[in-house]
mmCIF file of C-alpha atoms in Angstrom:
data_model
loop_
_atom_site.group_PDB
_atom_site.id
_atom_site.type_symbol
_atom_site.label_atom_id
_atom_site.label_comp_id
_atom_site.label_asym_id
_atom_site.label_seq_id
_atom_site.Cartn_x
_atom_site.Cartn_y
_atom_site.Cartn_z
ATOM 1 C CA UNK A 288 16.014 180.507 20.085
ATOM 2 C CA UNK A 289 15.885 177.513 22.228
ATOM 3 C CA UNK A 290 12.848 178.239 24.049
ATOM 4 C CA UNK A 291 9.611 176.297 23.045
ATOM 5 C CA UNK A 292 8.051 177.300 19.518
ATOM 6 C CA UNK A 293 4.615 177.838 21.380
ATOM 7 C CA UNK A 294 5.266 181.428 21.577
ATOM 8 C CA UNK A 295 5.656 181.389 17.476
ATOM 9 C CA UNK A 296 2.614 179.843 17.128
ATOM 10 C CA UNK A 297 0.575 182.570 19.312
ATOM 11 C CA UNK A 298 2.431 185.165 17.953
ATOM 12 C CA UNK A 299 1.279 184.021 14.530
ATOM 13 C CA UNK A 300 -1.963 183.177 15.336
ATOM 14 C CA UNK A 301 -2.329 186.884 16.942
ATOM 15 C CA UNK A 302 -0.527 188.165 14.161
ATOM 16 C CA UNK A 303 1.737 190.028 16.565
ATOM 17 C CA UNK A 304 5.508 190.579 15.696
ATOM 18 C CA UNK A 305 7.606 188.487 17.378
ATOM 19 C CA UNK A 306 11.708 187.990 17.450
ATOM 20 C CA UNK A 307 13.660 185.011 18.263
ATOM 21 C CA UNK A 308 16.981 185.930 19.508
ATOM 22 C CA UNK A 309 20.551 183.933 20.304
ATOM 23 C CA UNK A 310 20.868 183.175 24.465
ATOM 24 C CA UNK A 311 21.725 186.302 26.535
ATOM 25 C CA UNK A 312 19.578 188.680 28.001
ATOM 26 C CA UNK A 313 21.581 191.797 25.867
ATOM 27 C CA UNK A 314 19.703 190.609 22.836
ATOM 28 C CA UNK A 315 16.195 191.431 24.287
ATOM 29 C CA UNK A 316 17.588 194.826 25.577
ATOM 30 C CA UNK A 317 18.394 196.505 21.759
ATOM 31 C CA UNK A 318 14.988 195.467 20.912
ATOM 32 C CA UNK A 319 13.698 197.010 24.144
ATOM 33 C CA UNK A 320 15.655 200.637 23.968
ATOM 34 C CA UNK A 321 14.647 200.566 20.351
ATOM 35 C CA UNK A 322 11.044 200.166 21.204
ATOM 36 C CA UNK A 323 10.796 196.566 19.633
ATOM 37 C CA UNK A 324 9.814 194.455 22.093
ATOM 38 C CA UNK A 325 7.901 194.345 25.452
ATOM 39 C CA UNK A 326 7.578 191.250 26.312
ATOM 40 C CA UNK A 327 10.685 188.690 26.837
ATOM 41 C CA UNK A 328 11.439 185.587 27.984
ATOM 42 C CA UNK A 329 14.183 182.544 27.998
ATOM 43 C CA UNK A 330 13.989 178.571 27.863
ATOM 44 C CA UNK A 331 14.951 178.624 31.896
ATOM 45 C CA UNK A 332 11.550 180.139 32.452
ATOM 46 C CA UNK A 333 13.348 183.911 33.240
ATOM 47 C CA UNK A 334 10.995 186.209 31.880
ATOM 48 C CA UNK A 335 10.236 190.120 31.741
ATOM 49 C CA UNK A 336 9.289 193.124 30.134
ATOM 50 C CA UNK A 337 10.656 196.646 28.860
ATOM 51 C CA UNK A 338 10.643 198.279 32.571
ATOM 52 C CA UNK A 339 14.365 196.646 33.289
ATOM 53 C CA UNK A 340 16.702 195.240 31.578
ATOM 54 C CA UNK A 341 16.821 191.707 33.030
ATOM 55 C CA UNK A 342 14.390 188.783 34.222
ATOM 56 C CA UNK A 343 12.014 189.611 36.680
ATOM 57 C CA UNK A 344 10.581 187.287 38.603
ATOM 58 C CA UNK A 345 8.000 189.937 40.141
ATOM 59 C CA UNK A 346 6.833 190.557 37.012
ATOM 60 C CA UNK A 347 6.163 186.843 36.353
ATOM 61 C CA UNK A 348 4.147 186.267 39.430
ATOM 62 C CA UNK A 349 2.194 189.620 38.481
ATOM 63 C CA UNK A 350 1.478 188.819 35.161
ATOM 64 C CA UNK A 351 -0.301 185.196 35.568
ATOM 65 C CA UNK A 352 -2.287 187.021 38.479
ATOM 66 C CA UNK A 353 -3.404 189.430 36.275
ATOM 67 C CA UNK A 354 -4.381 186.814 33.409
ATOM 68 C CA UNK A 355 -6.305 184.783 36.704
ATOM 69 C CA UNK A 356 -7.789 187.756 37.390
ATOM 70 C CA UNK A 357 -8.870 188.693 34.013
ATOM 71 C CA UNK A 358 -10.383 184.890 33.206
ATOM 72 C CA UNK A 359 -12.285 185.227 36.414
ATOM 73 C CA UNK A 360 -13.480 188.487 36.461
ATOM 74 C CA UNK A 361 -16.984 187.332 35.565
ATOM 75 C CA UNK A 362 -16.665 184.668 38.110
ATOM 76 C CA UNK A 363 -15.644 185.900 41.525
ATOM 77 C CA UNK A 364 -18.648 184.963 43.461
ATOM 78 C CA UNK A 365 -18.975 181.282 40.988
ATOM 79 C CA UNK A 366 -18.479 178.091 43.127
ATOM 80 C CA UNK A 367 -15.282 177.136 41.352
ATOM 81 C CA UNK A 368 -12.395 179.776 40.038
ATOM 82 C CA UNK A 369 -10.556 179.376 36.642
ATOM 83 C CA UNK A 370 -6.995 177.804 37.616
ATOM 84 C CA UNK A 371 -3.641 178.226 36.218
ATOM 85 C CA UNK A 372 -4.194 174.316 34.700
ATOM 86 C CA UNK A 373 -7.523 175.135 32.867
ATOM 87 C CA UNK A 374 -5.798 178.299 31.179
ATOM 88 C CA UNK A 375 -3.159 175.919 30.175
ATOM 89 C CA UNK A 376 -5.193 173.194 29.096
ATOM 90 C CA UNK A 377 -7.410 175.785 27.102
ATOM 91 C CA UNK A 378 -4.171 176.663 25.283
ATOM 92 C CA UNK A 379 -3.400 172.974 24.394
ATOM 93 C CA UNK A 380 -6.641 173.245 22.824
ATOM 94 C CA UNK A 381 -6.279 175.748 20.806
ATOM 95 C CA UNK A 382 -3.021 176.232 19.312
ATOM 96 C CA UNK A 383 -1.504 172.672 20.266
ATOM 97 C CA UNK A 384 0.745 171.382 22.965
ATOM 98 C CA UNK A 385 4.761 171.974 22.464
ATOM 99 C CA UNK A 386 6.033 169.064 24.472
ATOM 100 C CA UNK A 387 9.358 170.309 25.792
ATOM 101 C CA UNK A 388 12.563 169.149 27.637
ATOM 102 C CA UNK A 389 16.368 170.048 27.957
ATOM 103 C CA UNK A 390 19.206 167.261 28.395
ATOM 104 C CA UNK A 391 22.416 168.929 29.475
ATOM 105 C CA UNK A 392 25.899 167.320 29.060
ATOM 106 C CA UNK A 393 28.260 168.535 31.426
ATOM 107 C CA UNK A 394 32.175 168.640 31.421
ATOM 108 C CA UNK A 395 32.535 166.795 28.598
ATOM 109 C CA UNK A 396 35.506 166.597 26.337
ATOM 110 C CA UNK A 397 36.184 170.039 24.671
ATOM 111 C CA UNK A 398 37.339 168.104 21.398
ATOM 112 C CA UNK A 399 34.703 165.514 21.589
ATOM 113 C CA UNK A 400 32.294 168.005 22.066
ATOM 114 C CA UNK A 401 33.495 169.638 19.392
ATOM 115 C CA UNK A 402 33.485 166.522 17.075
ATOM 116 C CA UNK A 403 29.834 165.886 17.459
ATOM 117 C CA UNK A 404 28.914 169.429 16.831
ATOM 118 C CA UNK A 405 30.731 169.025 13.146
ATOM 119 C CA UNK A 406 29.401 165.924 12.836
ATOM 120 C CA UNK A 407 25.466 167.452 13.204
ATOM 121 C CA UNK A 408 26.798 170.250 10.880
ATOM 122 C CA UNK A 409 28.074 167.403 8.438
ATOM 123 C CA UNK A 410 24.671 166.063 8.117
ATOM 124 C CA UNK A 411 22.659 169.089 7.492
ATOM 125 C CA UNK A 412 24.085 168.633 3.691
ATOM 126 C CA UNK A 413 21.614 166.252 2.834
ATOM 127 C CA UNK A 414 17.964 166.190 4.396
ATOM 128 C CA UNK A 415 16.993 163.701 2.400
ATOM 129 C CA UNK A 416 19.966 161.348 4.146
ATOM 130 C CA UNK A 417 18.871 162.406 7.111
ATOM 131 C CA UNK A 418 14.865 161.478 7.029
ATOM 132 C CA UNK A 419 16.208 158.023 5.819
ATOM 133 C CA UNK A 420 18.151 157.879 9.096
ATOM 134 C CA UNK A 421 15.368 159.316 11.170
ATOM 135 C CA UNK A 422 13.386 156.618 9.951
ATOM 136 C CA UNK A 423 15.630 154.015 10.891
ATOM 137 C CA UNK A 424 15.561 155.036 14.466
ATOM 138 C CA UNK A 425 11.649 155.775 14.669
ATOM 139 C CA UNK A 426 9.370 155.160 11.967
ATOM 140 C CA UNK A 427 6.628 157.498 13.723
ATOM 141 C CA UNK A 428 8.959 160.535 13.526
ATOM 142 C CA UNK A 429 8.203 163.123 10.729
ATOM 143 C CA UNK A 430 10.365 163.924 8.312
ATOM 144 C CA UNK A 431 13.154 166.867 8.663
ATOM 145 C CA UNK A 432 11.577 170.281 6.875
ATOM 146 C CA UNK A 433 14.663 172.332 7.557
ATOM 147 C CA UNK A 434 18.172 172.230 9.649
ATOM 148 C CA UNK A 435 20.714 174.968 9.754
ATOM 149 C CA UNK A 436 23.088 176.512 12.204
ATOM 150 C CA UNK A 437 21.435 179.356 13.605
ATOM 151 C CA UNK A 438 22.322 183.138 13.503
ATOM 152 C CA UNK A 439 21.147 186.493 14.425
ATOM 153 C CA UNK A 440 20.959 189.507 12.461
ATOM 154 C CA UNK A 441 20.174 192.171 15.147
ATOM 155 C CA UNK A 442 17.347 194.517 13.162
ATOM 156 C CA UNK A 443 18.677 197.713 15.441
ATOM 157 C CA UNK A 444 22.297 197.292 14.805
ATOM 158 C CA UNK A 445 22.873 195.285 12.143
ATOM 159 C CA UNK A 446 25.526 192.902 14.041
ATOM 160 C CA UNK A 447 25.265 189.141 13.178
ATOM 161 C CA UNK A 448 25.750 186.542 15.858
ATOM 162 C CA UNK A 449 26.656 182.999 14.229
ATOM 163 C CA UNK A 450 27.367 179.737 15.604
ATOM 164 C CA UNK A 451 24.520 179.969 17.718
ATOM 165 C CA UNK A 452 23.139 176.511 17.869
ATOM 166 C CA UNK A 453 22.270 173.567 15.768
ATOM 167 C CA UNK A 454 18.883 173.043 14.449
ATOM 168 C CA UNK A 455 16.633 170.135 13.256
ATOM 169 C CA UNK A 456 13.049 171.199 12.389
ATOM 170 C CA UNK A 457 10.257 169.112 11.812
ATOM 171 C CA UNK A 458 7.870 169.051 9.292
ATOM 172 C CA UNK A 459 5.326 168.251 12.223
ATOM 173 C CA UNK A 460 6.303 171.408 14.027
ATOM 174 C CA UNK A 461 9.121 169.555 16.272
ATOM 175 C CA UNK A 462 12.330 170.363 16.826
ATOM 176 C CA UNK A 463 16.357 169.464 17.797
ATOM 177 C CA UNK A 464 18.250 171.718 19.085
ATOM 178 C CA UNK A 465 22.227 171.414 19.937
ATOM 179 C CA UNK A 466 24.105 174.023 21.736
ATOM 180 C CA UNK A 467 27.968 173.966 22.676
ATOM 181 C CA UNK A 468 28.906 176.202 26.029
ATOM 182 C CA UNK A 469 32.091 176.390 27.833
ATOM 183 C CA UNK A 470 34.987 174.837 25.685
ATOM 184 C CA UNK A 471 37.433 175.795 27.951
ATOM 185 C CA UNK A 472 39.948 173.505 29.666
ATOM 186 C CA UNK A 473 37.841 172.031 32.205
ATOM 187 C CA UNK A 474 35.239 170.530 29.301
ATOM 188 C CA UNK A 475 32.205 171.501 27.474
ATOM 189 C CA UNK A 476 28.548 171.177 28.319
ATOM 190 C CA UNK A 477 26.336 170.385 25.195
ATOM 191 C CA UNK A 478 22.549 171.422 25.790
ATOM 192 C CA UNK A 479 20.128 169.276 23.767
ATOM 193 C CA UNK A 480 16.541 170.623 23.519
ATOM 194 C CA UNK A 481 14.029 168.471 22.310
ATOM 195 C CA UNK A 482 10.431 169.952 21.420
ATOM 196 C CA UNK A 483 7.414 167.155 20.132
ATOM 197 C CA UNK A 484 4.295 169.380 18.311
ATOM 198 C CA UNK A 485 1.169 167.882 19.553
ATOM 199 C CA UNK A 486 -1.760 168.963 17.658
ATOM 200 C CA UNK A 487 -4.193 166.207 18.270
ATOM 201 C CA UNK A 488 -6.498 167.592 21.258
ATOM 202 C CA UNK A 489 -6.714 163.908 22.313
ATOM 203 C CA UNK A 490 -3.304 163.512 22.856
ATOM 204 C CA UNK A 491 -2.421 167.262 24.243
ATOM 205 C CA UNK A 492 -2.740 165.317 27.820
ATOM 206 C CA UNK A 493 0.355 162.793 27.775
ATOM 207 C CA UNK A 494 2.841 162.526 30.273
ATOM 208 C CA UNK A 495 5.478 164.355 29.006
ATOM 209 C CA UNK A 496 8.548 161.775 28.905
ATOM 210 C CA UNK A 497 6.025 159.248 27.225
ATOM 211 C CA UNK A 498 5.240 162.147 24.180
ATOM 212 C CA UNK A 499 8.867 163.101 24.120
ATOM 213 C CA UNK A 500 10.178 159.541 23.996
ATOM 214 C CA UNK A 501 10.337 158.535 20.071
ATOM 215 C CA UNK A 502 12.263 162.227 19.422
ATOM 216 C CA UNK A 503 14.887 161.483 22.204
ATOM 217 C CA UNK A 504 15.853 158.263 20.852
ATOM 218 C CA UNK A 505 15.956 160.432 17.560
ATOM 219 C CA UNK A 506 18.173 162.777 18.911
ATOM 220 C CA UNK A 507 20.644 160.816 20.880
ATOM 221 C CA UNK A 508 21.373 158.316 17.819
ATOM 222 C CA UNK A 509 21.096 160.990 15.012
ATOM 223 C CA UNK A 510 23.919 163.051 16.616
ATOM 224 C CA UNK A 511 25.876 159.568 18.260
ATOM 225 C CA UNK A 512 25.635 161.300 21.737
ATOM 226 C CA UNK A 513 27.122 158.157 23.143
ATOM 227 C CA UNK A 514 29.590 157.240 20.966
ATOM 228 C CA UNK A 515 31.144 161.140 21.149
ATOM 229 C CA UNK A 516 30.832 161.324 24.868
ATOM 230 C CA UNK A 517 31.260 158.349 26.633
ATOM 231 C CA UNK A 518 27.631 159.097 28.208
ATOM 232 C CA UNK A 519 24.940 156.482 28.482
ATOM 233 C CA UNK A 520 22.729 159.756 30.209
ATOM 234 C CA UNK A 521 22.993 163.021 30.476
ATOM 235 C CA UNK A 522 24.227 165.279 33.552
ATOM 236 C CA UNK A 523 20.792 167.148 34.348
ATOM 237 C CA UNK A 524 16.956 166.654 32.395
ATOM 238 C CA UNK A 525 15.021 169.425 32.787
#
């Protein structure tokens, strides 16, 4: 769930059935043994398909070779190849750029972690109050569409996952996401993902912190990242 929304809007625009599952790896294997799902992959960039049960990193490498070698197969003698950044760029073009990055919080306060995860929870209630806020912060931000607390019905075995992270989505196609790990004694680690929708060819070129700027400020003040955690910055941005 908290990996970017660019496979969504592929998968859409293919019209190819798609599933977005909670973290772990045991998710994508039901789908796999049920003959669901070939194709996986995680926000971390692990990725794989239905020959094993876990990332493959092999199988990464392999399959952008074989998309190289498929965009260049009418090309191999040309004077310049098709590169891994023209395939990408090609992509921005057509179905939009999903600027992406991850701030992690870690060995924070169990209860204060805790407290801001209630506290995002509390405000889902009213979308309204929160587009008023969200326009406080950063008047170019769109409006909140949706926000819930995610959870996973598995279609193979009917179990449901809940609690499975906290989600803002945008009306632009952006999105918050909040995640609590590892409540144990020696603190939590919050994950914040933060996704900016670009569909403006002309702007599918930023640098990414630039794009991703007015949502971060967003984020950390809509959920009072500070004023739970003591943090002015977070552990790791990736």
């Amino acid at each position: 769930m908290p990996t970017s929304a660019a496979l969504d809007v592929v998968a859409k625009h293919l019209n190819l059935k798609f599933f977005e599952v909670p973290t772990g790896w045991k998710f994508f294997g039901n789908l796999m043994d049920a003959g669901l799902c070939s194709v996986c992959g995680e926000e971390s960039f692990g990725t794989g398909s239905d020959h094993i049960r876990e990332k493959d990193g092999i199988w990464a490498v392999l399959a952008w070779l074989s998309i190289l070698a498929y965009k260049n197969k009418e090309n191999l003698n040309g004077d310049k190849l098709v590169t891994v950044e023209d395939i990408v760029r090609k992509h921005w073009e057509t179905y939009g750029r999903h600027y992406y990055t991850r701030y992690d919080y870690e060995n924070v306060d169990a209860g204060a972690a805790k407290e801001l995860m209630a506290h995002l929870v509390k405000l889902q209630s009213s979308i309204p109050d929160v587009n008023k806020l969200v326009k406080e912060i950063h008047s170019d931000v769109s409006n909140v569409a949706s926000a819930d607390e995610f959870e996973y019905k598995d279609p193979v075995d009917g179990s449901i996952s809940k609690h499975q992270g906290i989600r803002y989505l945008f009306e632009d196609g952006s999105r918050l996401v909040f995640r609590l790990s590892g409540t144990g004694s020696e603190g939590a680690t919050i994950r914040l993902y933060i996704e900016q929708y670009e569909k403006d060819p002309s702007k599918t070129g930023r640098d990414s912190q630039e794009a991703l700027a007015p949502l971060v400020e967003v984020a950390l003040k809509l959920s009072k990242m500070q004023e739970f955690t003591g943090r002015s910055a977070p552990t790791v941005i990736t």
